[in-house]
PDB file of C-alpha atoms in Angstrom:
ATOM      1  CA  MET A   1      -0.040  -0.220  -0.292  1.00 62.00           C
ATOM      2  CA  SER A   2       1.136   3.500  -0.936  1.00 74.00           C
ATOM      3  CA  THR A   3      -0.309   6.939  -0.353  1.00 83.00           C
ATOM      4  CA  THR A   4      -2.351   9.028  -2.673  1.00 89.00           C
ATOM      5  CA  ASP A   5      -0.809  11.203  -5.053  1.00 91.00           C
ATOM      6  CA  PRO A   6       1.513  13.609  -3.296  1.00 92.00           C
ATOM      7  CA  ALA A   7       0.152  16.254  -5.951  1.00 91.00           C
ATOM      8  CA  THR A   8      -3.215  16.060  -3.896  1.00 93.00           C
ATOM      9  CA  TRP A   9      -1.820  16.529  -0.350  1.00 95.00           C
ATOM     10  CA  VAL A  10      -1.992  20.436  -0.462  1.00 95.00           C
ATOM     11  CA  ASP A  11      -5.680  20.427  -1.194  1.00 94.00           C
ATOM     12  CA  ALA A  12      -6.545  17.462   0.883  1.00 94.00           C
ATOM     13  CA  TYR A  13      -4.546  18.220   3.986  1.00 95.00           C
ATOM     14  CA  GLY A  14      -2.709  21.594   3.688  1.00 95.00           C
ATOM     15  CA  ASP A  15      -5.404  23.583   5.908  1.00 94.00           C
ATOM     16  CA  ARG A  16      -5.891  21.035   8.444  1.00 91.00           C
ATOM     17  CA  LEU A  17      -2.340  20.453   9.044  1.00 94.00           C
ATOM     18  CA  PHE A  18      -1.560  24.105   8.951  1.00 94.00           C
ATOM     19  CA  ARG A  19      -4.152  24.817  11.705  1.00 90.00           C
ATOM     20  CA  TYR A  20      -2.556  22.045  13.781  1.00 88.00           C
ATOM     21  CA  ALA A  21       0.976  23.499  13.564  1.00 91.00           C
ATOM     22  CA  LEU A  22      -0.402  27.254  14.035  1.00 88.00           C
ATOM     23  CA  SER A  23      -2.337  26.561  17.207  1.00 82.00           C
ATOM     24  CA  ARG A  24       1.132  25.022  18.449  1.00 81.00           C
ATOM     25  CA  VAL A  25       3.723  27.410  17.160  1.00 82.00           C
ATOM     26  CA  ARG A  26       1.890  30.507  16.975  1.00 74.00           C
ATOM     27  CA  ASP A  27       3.730  32.011  13.886  1.00 84.00           C
ATOM     28  CA  PRO A  28       2.229  31.603  10.303  1.00 90.00           C
ATOM     29  CA  GLY A  29       5.983  31.317   9.164  1.00 92.00           C
ATOM     30  CA  SER A  30       6.966  28.776  11.382  1.00 92.00           C
ATOM     31  CA  ALA A  31       3.836  26.747  10.781  1.00 94.00           C
ATOM     32  CA  GLU A  32       4.360  26.745   7.068  1.00 96.00           C
ATOM     33  CA  ASP A  33       7.781  25.719   7.282  1.00 96.00           C
ATOM     34  CA  LEU A  34       6.757  22.770   9.464  1.00 96.00           C
ATOM     35  CA  LEU A  35       4.391  21.912   6.980  1.00 96.00           C
ATOM     36  CA  GLN A  36       6.626  21.745   4.229  1.00 96.00           C
ATOM     37  CA  ASP A  37       9.097  19.541   6.291  1.00 96.00           C
ATOM     38  CA  THR A  38       6.355  17.298   7.159  1.00 97.00           C
ATOM     39  CA  PHE A  39       5.603  16.846   3.444  1.00 96.00           C
ATOM     40  CA  VAL A  40       9.471  16.364   2.734  1.00 95.00           C
ATOM     41  CA  ILE A  41       9.139  13.453   5.077  1.00 95.00           C
ATOM     42  CA  ALA A  42       6.056  12.158   3.929  1.00 95.00           C
ATOM     43  CA  LEU A  43       7.190  12.221   0.410  1.00 93.00           C
ATOM     44  CA  LYS A  44      10.560  10.262   1.461  1.00 93.00           C
ATOM     45  CA  SER A  45       8.710   7.701   3.343  1.00 92.00           C
ATOM     46  CA  ARG A  46       5.615   7.242   1.426  1.00 90.00           C
ATOM     47  CA  ASP A  47       6.457   3.714   0.456  1.00 89.00           C
ATOM     48  CA  ARG A  48       6.697   2.715   3.828  1.00 87.00           C
ATOM     49  CA  TYR A  49       3.237   4.094   4.635  1.00 89.00           C
ATOM     50  CA  LYS A  50       1.209   0.870   5.587  1.00 86.00           C
ATOM     51  CA  GLY A  51      -2.446   2.432   5.643  1.00 85.00           C
ATOM     52  CA  GLU A  52      -2.854   1.424   9.256  1.00 84.00           C
ATOM     53  CA  SER A  53      -4.057   4.993  10.019  1.00 84.00           C
ATOM     54  CA  SER A  54      -5.571   7.480   7.766  1.00 89.00           C
ATOM     55  CA  GLU A  55      -3.151   9.394   5.862  1.00 91.00           C
ATOM     56  CA  LEU A  56      -4.177  12.586   7.758  1.00 90.00           C
ATOM     57  CA  THR A  57      -3.272  10.734  11.020  1.00 88.00           C
ATOM     58  CA  TRP A  58      -0.132   9.384   9.554  1.00 92.00           C
ATOM     59  CA  MET A  59       1.029  13.071   8.534  1.00 94.00           C
ATOM     60  CA  THR A  60      -0.447  14.499  11.719  1.00 91.00           C
ATOM     61  CA  GLY A  61       1.967  12.083  13.579  1.00 89.00           C
ATOM     62  CA  ILE A  62       4.993  13.429  11.349  1.00 94.00           C
ATOM     63  CA  LEU A  63       3.858  17.081  12.094  1.00 94.00           C
ATOM     64  CA  ARG A  64       3.799  16.303  15.797  1.00 87.00           C
ATOM     65  CA  ASN A  65       7.394  15.258  15.572  1.00 88.00           C
ATOM     66  CA  LYS A  66       8.534  18.297  13.834  1.00 91.00           C
ATOM     67  CA  ILE A  67       6.864  20.422  16.168  1.00 86.00           C
ATOM     68  CA  PHE A  68       8.623  18.825  18.942  1.00 79.00           C
ATOM     69  CA  GLU A  69      11.705  19.280  17.451  1.00 83.00           C
ATOM     70  CA  PHE A  70      11.110  22.787  16.671  1.00 84.00           C
ATOM     71  CA  TYR A  71      10.410  23.404  20.639  1.00 74.00           C
ATOM     72  CA  ARG A  72      13.545  21.632  21.165  1.00 72.00           C
ATOM     73  CA  SER A  73      15.711  23.902  18.838  1.00 76.00           C
ATOM     74  CA  GLN A  74      13.621  26.877  20.269  1.00 69.00           C
ATOM     75  CA  ALA A  75      14.725  25.921  23.804  1.00 61.00           C
ATOM     76  CA  LYS A  76      18.277  26.088  23.149  1.00 58.00           C
ATOM     77  CA  ASP A  77      18.043  29.346  21.359  1.00 55.00           C
ATOM     78  CA  VAL A  78      15.707  31.403  23.441  1.00 50.00           C
ATOM     79  CA  PRO A  79      16.599  32.395  26.789  1.00 48.00           C
ATOM     80  CA  LEU A  80      13.842  32.020  29.140  1.00 48.00           C
ATOM     81  CA  LEU A  81      11.885  35.298  29.640  1.00 49.00           C
ATOM     82  CA  PRO A  82      12.325  37.055  32.907  1.00 47.00           C
ATOM     83  CA  SER A  83       8.772  36.492  33.702  1.00 51.00           C
ATOM     84  CA  ASP A  84       9.227  32.663  33.293  1.00 53.00           C
ATOM     85  CA  GLU A  85      11.435  32.664  36.314  1.00 51.00           C
ATOM     86  CA  ASP A  86       9.673  35.455  38.405  1.00 55.00           C
ATOM     87  CA  PRO A  87       9.031  34.006  41.720  1.00 55.00           C
ATOM     88  CA  ASP A  88       6.781  36.666  42.840  1.00 61.00           C
ATOM     89  CA  LEU A  89       4.250  36.457  39.879  1.00 64.00           C
ATOM     90  CA  GLU A  90       1.392  35.862  41.985  1.00 70.00           C
ATOM     91  CA  SER A  91       1.379  39.385  43.100  1.00 76.00           C
ATOM     92  CA  GLU A  92      -0.005  39.918  39.918  1.00 82.00           C
ATOM     93  CA  PHE A  93      -3.260  38.247  40.933  1.00 89.00           C
ATOM     94  CA  PHE A  94      -3.178  38.463  44.661  1.00 90.00           C
ATOM     95  CA  SER A  95      -3.096  40.779  47.463  1.00 88.00           C
ATOM     96  CA  GLY A  96      -2.298  38.986  50.582  1.00 85.00           C
ATOM     97  CA  ARG A  97      -4.658  35.931  50.733  1.00 85.00           C
ATOM     98  CA  HIS A  98      -6.990  37.177  48.521  1.00 88.00           C
ATOM     99  CA  TRP A  99      -7.628  37.962  44.728  1.00 92.00           C
ATOM    100  CA  SER A 100      -6.496  41.516  43.976  1.00 90.00           C
ATOM    101  CA  VAL A 101      -9.241  41.649  40.892  1.00 89.00           C
ATOM    102  CA  ALA A 102     -11.668  39.110  41.724  1.00 91.00           C
ATOM    103  CA  PRO A 103     -12.537  36.730  38.640  1.00 93.00           C
ATOM    104  CA  ARG A 104     -15.705  37.756  37.210  1.00 92.00           C
ATOM    105  CA  ASP A 105     -18.787  35.434  36.255  1.00 91.00           C
ATOM    106  CA  TRP A 106     -18.156  34.665  32.611  1.00 89.00           C
ATOM    107  CA  GLY A 107     -22.160  34.539  32.045  1.00 83.00           C
ATOM    108  CA  GLY A 108     -24.362  32.087  30.463  1.00 79.00           C
ATOM    109  CA  GLU A 109     -22.954  28.555  30.094  1.00 82.00           C
ATOM    110  CA  PRO A 110     -19.244  29.067  29.935  1.00 76.00           C
ATOM    111  CA  ALA A 111     -18.610  25.267  28.635  1.00 77.00           C
ATOM    112  CA  VAL A 112     -20.794  25.804  25.812  1.00 83.00           C
ATOM    113  CA  LYS A 113     -18.918  29.001  25.009  1.00 80.00           C
ATOM    114  CA  ALA A 114     -15.835  26.981  25.055  1.00 82.00           C
ATOM    115  CA  GLU A 115     -17.129  25.068  21.904  1.00 83.00           C
ATOM    116  CA  SER A 116     -17.166  28.259  19.653  1.00 83.00           C
ATOM    117  CA  ALA A 117     -14.997  29.300  17.090  1.00 79.00           C
ATOM    118  CA  GLU A 118     -14.406  32.550  18.419  1.00 84.00           C
ATOM    119  CA  PHE A 119     -13.463  31.404  21.786  1.00 87.00           C
ATOM    120  CA  SER A 120     -10.793  29.556  20.021  1.00 83.00           C
ATOM    121  CA  ALA A 121      -9.613  32.592  18.156  1.00 80.00           C
ATOM    122  CA  ALA A 122      -9.447  34.277  21.552  1.00 86.00           C
ATOM    123  CA  LEU A 123      -7.789  31.628  23.154  1.00 88.00           C
ATOM    124  CA  ARG A 124      -5.025  31.839  20.359  1.00 81.00           C
ATOM    125  CA  LEU A 125      -4.589  35.458  20.815  1.00 81.00           C
ATOM    126  CA  CYS A 126      -4.448  35.171  24.610  1.00 88.00           C
ATOM    127  CA  LEU A 127      -1.897  32.385  23.947  1.00 85.00           C
ATOM    128  CA  SER A 128       0.445  34.392  21.720  1.00 79.00           C
ATOM    129  CA  ALA A 129       1.099  36.824  24.764  1.00 82.00           C
ATOM    130  CA  LEU A 130       2.197  34.205  26.884  1.00 86.00           C
ATOM    131  CA  SER A 131       5.837  33.895  27.087  1.00 84.00           C
ATOM    132  CA  GLU A 132       7.353  30.862  25.385  1.00 81.00           C
ATOM    133  CA  ASN A 133       7.573  28.094  27.750  1.00 85.00           C
ATOM    134  CA  VAL A 134       4.187  29.038  29.801  1.00 91.00           C
ATOM    135  CA  ALA A 135       2.636  28.656  26.421  1.00 89.00           C
ATOM    136  CA  ARG A 136       4.500  25.538  25.465  1.00 87.00           C
ATOM    137  CA  ALA A 137       3.571  23.761  28.518  1.00 92.00           C
ATOM    138  CA  PHE A 138      -0.085  24.738  28.094  1.00 93.00           C
ATOM    139  CA  ILE A 139      -0.017  23.439  24.513  1.00 89.00           C
ATOM    140  CA  LEU A 140       1.836  20.298  25.470  1.00 88.00           C
ATOM    141  CA  ARG A 141      -0.580  19.527  28.106  1.00 93.00           C
ATOM    142  CA  GLU A 142      -3.956  20.639  27.165  1.00 93.00           C
ATOM    143  CA  MET A 143      -3.731  20.577  23.278  1.00 88.00           C
ATOM    144  CA  GLU A 144      -1.542  17.786  22.554  1.00 81.00           C
ATOM    145  CA  GLY A 145      -2.537  15.638  25.985  1.00 84.00           C
ATOM    146  CA  VAL A 146       1.160  14.986  26.741  1.00 86.00           C
ATOM    147  CA  ALA A 147       1.241  13.513  30.064  1.00 91.00           C
ATOM    148  CA  PRO A 148       3.189  15.692  32.838  1.00 92.00           C
ATOM    149  CA  LYS A 149       6.304  13.727  32.948  1.00 91.00           C
ATOM    150  CA  ASP A 150       6.827  13.737  29.188  1.00 89.00           C
ATOM    151  CA  ALA A 151       5.954  17.292  28.495  1.00 90.00           C
ATOM    152  CA  ALA A 152       8.419  18.142  31.482  1.00 91.00           C
ATOM    153  CA  LEU A 153      10.840  16.427  29.312  1.00 88.00           C
ATOM    154  CA  GLU A 154      10.162  18.296  26.281  1.00 83.00           C
ATOM    155  CA  LEU A 155      10.430  21.499  28.029  1.00 85.00           C
ATOM    156  CA  GLY A 156      13.567  20.510  29.873  1.00 86.00           C
ATOM    157  CA  VAL A 157      12.026  21.545  33.217  1.00 90.00           C
ATOM    158  CA  GLN A 158      11.551  19.555  36.444  1.00 92.00           C
ATOM    159  CA  PRO A 159       7.795  18.312  36.859  1.00 91.00           C
ATOM    160  CA  SER A 160       7.417  20.795  39.733  1.00 92.00           C
ATOM    161  CA  HIS A 161       8.341  23.610  37.313  1.00 93.00           C
ATOM    162  CA  LEU A 162       5.915  22.017  34.837  1.00 95.00           C
ATOM    163  CA  ALA A 163       3.309  22.429  37.491  1.00 94.00           C
ATOM    164  CA  VAL A 164       4.427  26.305  37.820  1.00 93.00           C
ATOM    165  CA  LEU A 165       4.367  27.007  34.411  1.00 94.00           C
ATOM    166  CA  MET A 166       0.525  25.613  33.872  1.00 96.00           C
ATOM    167  CA  TYR A 167      -0.350  27.432  36.805  1.00 95.00           C
ATOM    168  CA  ARG A 168       0.737  30.865  35.082  1.00 94.00           C
ATOM    169  CA  ALA A 169      -0.818  29.748  31.750  1.00 95.00           C
ATOM    170  CA  ARG A 170      -3.984  29.137  33.477  1.00 96.00           C
ATOM    171  CA  MET A 171      -3.834  32.428  35.551  1.00 95.00           C
ATOM    172  CA  ARG A 172      -3.136  34.535  32.506  1.00 94.00           C
ATOM    173  CA  LEU A 173      -5.186  33.060  29.887  1.00 95.00           C
ATOM    174  CA  ARG A 174      -8.475  33.169  32.347  1.00 95.00           C
ATOM    175  CA  ARG A 175      -7.506  36.768  32.808  1.00 94.00           C
ATOM    176  CA  CYS A 176      -6.930  37.480  28.964  1.00 92.00           C
ATOM    177  CA  LEU A 177     -10.098  35.707  28.058  1.00 93.00           C
ATOM    178  CA  GLU A 178     -12.053  37.712  30.842  1.00 92.00           C
ATOM    179  CA  ARG A 179     -10.770  41.006  29.263  1.00 91.00           C
ATOM    180  CA  SER A 180     -11.093  40.332  25.912  1.00 88.00           C
ATOM    181  CA  TYR A 181     -13.737  37.720  24.955  1.00 88.00           C
ATOM    182  CA  PHE A 182     -15.740  37.853  27.963  1.00 85.00           C
ATOM    183  CA  ALA A 183     -15.844  41.297  28.650  1.00 78.00           C
ATOM    184  CA  THR A 184     -17.120  42.225  25.174  1.00 59.00           C
ATOM    185  CA  GLU A 185     -19.743  39.547  25.750  1.00 52.00           C
ATOM    186  CA  SER A 186     -21.085  41.044  28.906  1.00 47.00           C
ATOM    187  CA  ALA A 187     -20.906  44.932  27.534  1.00 44.00           C
TER     188      ALA A 187
ATOM    189  CA  MET B   1      -3.802  32.489  61.041  1.00 47.00           C
ATOM    190  CA  SER B   2      -7.096  31.064  59.250  1.00 61.00           C
ATOM    191  CA  LEU B   3      -7.008  27.279  59.123  1.00 70.00           C
ATOM    192  CA  LEU B   4      -8.529  27.369  55.503  1.00 81.00           C
ATOM    193  CA  PRO B   5      -6.172  27.985  52.860  1.00 92.00           C
ATOM    194  CA  SER B   6      -6.394  31.185  51.176  1.00 94.00           C
ATOM    195  CA  CYS B   7      -7.480  31.915  47.654  1.00 95.00           C
ATOM    196  CA  ARG B   8      -4.047  32.072  46.444  1.00 92.00           C
ATOM    197  CA  ASP B   9      -3.303  28.464  47.715  1.00 93.00           C
ATOM    198  CA  VAL B  10      -6.360  27.281  46.447  1.00 96.00           C
ATOM    199  CA  SER B  11      -5.928  28.445  43.284  1.00 95.00           C
ATOM    200  CA  LYS B  12      -2.743  26.543  42.922  1.00 94.00           C
ATOM    201  CA  VAL B  13      -4.229  23.450  43.906  1.00 96.00           C
ATOM    202  CA  LEU B  14      -6.779  23.700  41.439  1.00 97.00           C
ATOM    203  CA  SER B  15      -4.493  23.810  38.779  1.00 96.00           C
ATOM    204  CA  ASP B  16      -2.457  21.150  40.313  1.00 95.00           C
ATOM    205  CA  ALA B  17      -5.414  18.865  40.594  1.00 96.00           C
ATOM    206  CA  LEU B  18      -6.301  19.333  36.871  1.00 94.00           C
ATOM    207  CA  ASP B  19      -2.641  18.096  36.242  1.00 92.00           C
ATOM    208  CA  THR B  20      -2.503  15.170  38.558  1.00 91.00           C
ATOM    209  CA  GLY B  21      -6.012  14.007  38.480  1.00 91.00           C
ATOM    210  CA  ARG B  22      -5.836  14.062  42.297  1.00 92.00           C
ATOM    211  CA  PRO B  23      -9.151  14.714  44.362  1.00 95.00           C
ATOM    212  CA  LEU B  24      -9.358  17.950  46.185  1.00 96.00           C
ATOM    213  CA  GLY B  25      -8.519  17.508  49.849  1.00 95.00           C
ATOM    214  CA  LEU B  26     -11.135  18.589  52.786  1.00 95.00           C
ATOM    215  CA  HIS B  27      -9.609  22.010  53.377  1.00 95.00           C
ATOM    216  CA  VAL B  28      -9.559  23.183  49.971  1.00 96.00           C
ATOM    217  CA  ARG B  29     -13.332  21.606  49.600  1.00 96.00           C
ATOM    218  CA  LEU B  30     -14.445  23.562  52.447  1.00 96.00           C
ATOM    219  CA  HIS B  31     -12.821  26.909  50.889  1.00 96.00           C
ATOM    220  CA  LEU B  32     -14.840  26.240  47.741  1.00 96.00           C
ATOM    221  CA  SER B  33     -17.893  25.422  49.856  1.00 96.00           C
ATOM    222  CA  ILE B  34     -17.816  29.252  51.050  1.00 95.00           C
ATOM    223  CA  CYS B  35     -15.887  30.858  48.185  1.00 96.00           C
ATOM    224  CA  GLU B  36     -17.842  31.696  44.970  1.00 95.00           C
ATOM    225  CA  THR B  37     -14.746  33.361  43.328  1.00 96.00           C
ATOM    226  CA  CYS B  38     -12.812  30.174  43.815  1.00 96.00           C
ATOM    227  CA  ARG B  39     -15.350  27.997  42.369  1.00 96.00           C
ATOM    228  CA  ARG B  40     -15.791  30.215  39.601  1.00 95.00           C
ATOM    229  CA  VAL B  41     -12.371  30.013  38.650  1.00 96.00           C
ATOM    230  CA  LEU B  42     -12.321  26.327  39.101  1.00 95.00           C
ATOM    231  CA  SER B  43     -14.966  26.146  36.251  1.00 93.00           C
ATOM    232  CA  GLN B  44     -13.107  28.499  34.220  1.00 95.00           C
ATOM    233  CA  PHE B  45      -9.878  26.326  34.320  1.00 96.00           C
ATOM    234  CA  ALA B  46     -12.090  23.757  33.034  1.00 93.00           C
ATOM    235  CA  VAL B  47     -13.412  25.738  30.067  1.00 93.00           C
ATOM    236  CA  LEU B  48      -9.929  26.511  29.517  1.00 94.00           C
ATOM    237  CA  ARG B  49      -8.864  22.856  29.298  1.00 93.00           C
ATOM    238  CA  ARG B  50     -11.887  22.393  27.094  1.00 90.00           C
ATOM    239  CA  GLY B  51     -11.316  24.891  24.741  1.00 90.00           C
ATOM    240  CA  ALA B  52      -7.826  24.286  24.221  1.00 90.00           C
ATOM    241  CA  ALA B  53      -8.637  20.589  23.365  1.00 86.00           C
ATOM    242  CA  ARG B  54     -10.904  21.545  20.489  1.00 80.00           C
ATOM    243  CA  SER B  55      -8.998  24.830  19.415  1.00 75.00           C
ATOM    244  CA  THR B  56      -6.834  22.612  17.089  1.00 71.00           C
ATOM    245  CA  ALA B  57      -9.415  22.382  14.275  1.00 69.00           C
ATOM    246  CA  GLU B  58      -9.954  26.372  14.164  1.00 73.00           C
ATOM    247  CA  GLY B  59      -7.913  29.109  12.555  1.00 78.00           C
ATOM    248  CA  PRO B  60      -7.023  30.642   9.489  1.00 85.00           C
ATOM    249  CA  PRO B  61      -6.274  28.364   6.485  1.00 90.00           C
ATOM    250  CA  LEU B  62      -3.011  27.951   4.685  1.00 93.00           C
ATOM    251  CA  SER B  63      -2.565  31.408   2.713  1.00 94.00           C
ATOM    252  CA  ALA B  64      -2.712  30.856  -1.287  1.00 95.00           C
ATOM    253  CA  GLU B  65       0.561  31.711  -1.806  1.00 95.00           C
ATOM    254  CA  ALA B  66       1.996  28.861   0.301  1.00 94.00           C
ATOM    255  CA  LYS B  67      -0.426  26.760  -1.129  1.00 95.00           C
ATOM    256  CA  ALA B  68       0.786  27.236  -4.559  1.00 94.00           C
ATOM    257  CA  ARG B  69       4.331  26.785  -3.198  1.00 94.00           C
ATOM    258  CA  LEU B  70       3.980  23.617  -1.644  1.00 94.00           C
ATOM    259  CA  ARG B  71       1.761  22.382  -4.534  1.00 93.00           C
ATOM    260  CA  ARG B  72       4.825  23.072  -7.097  1.00 92.00           C
ATOM    261  CA  PHE B  73       6.979  21.540  -4.549  1.00 90.00           C
ATOM    262  CA  LEU B  74       4.672  18.245  -4.539  1.00 90.00           C
ATOM    263  CA  GLY B  75       4.567  18.224  -8.359  1.00 85.00           C
ATOM    264  CA  ALA B  76       1.122  19.396  -8.805  1.00 70.00           C
ATOM    265  CA  PRO B  77       0.765  20.537 -12.082  1.00 66.00           C
TER     266      PRO B  77
END
């Protein structure tokens, strides 16, 4: 068994693979490069494609590996932003024991809102405002479903630090969505 | 000093619990029972998780320019 004609791949899978990459690397240029790398590998290894999974699943697997490679190469090049290491980050959110700005009610049925395309767009924008390591921790865990131990390895951090990164991601995304997406909803 | 954990502590425990899957302890549950804000945060963390899991399929398509380039690369006419 071999693959379909590579000439059809862009039309069949281009948009879906691009969205997958873009939701994880956050910059369209890098997402396009990763997509091209994925097609290069798929082209080279198409004789080995056994048809055990769908072609899209097979290519998504290749893309996923390329994304992890990309993360690793970036982790070497990009020093952590100071905010990643700031031990007193919580003063952003708390004064003493309590919330400095109490999280608001998001109104309606939040779980239903999370299903909308607008929520996804708002989440992507908020993700792009996070520092690299915080965003990657969130992407690996919540989008990729990578186990905490493996996500820590991918990021080159201790599991305890992964928990810190996840906490920061959730707190900042929560606040960002409240200010952008949910603020306009209730206005 | 209060026996109950603070909102600051609870928010961390809620995030950790989502990652470890461990059940919340009695003190945290007591705090949640009297603190509407932290209950809200718990449900919002869950919304983030749900939204993130499905956001993969959303987003802009590949640009026409990139498509043309990749088609040429893959030998399309």
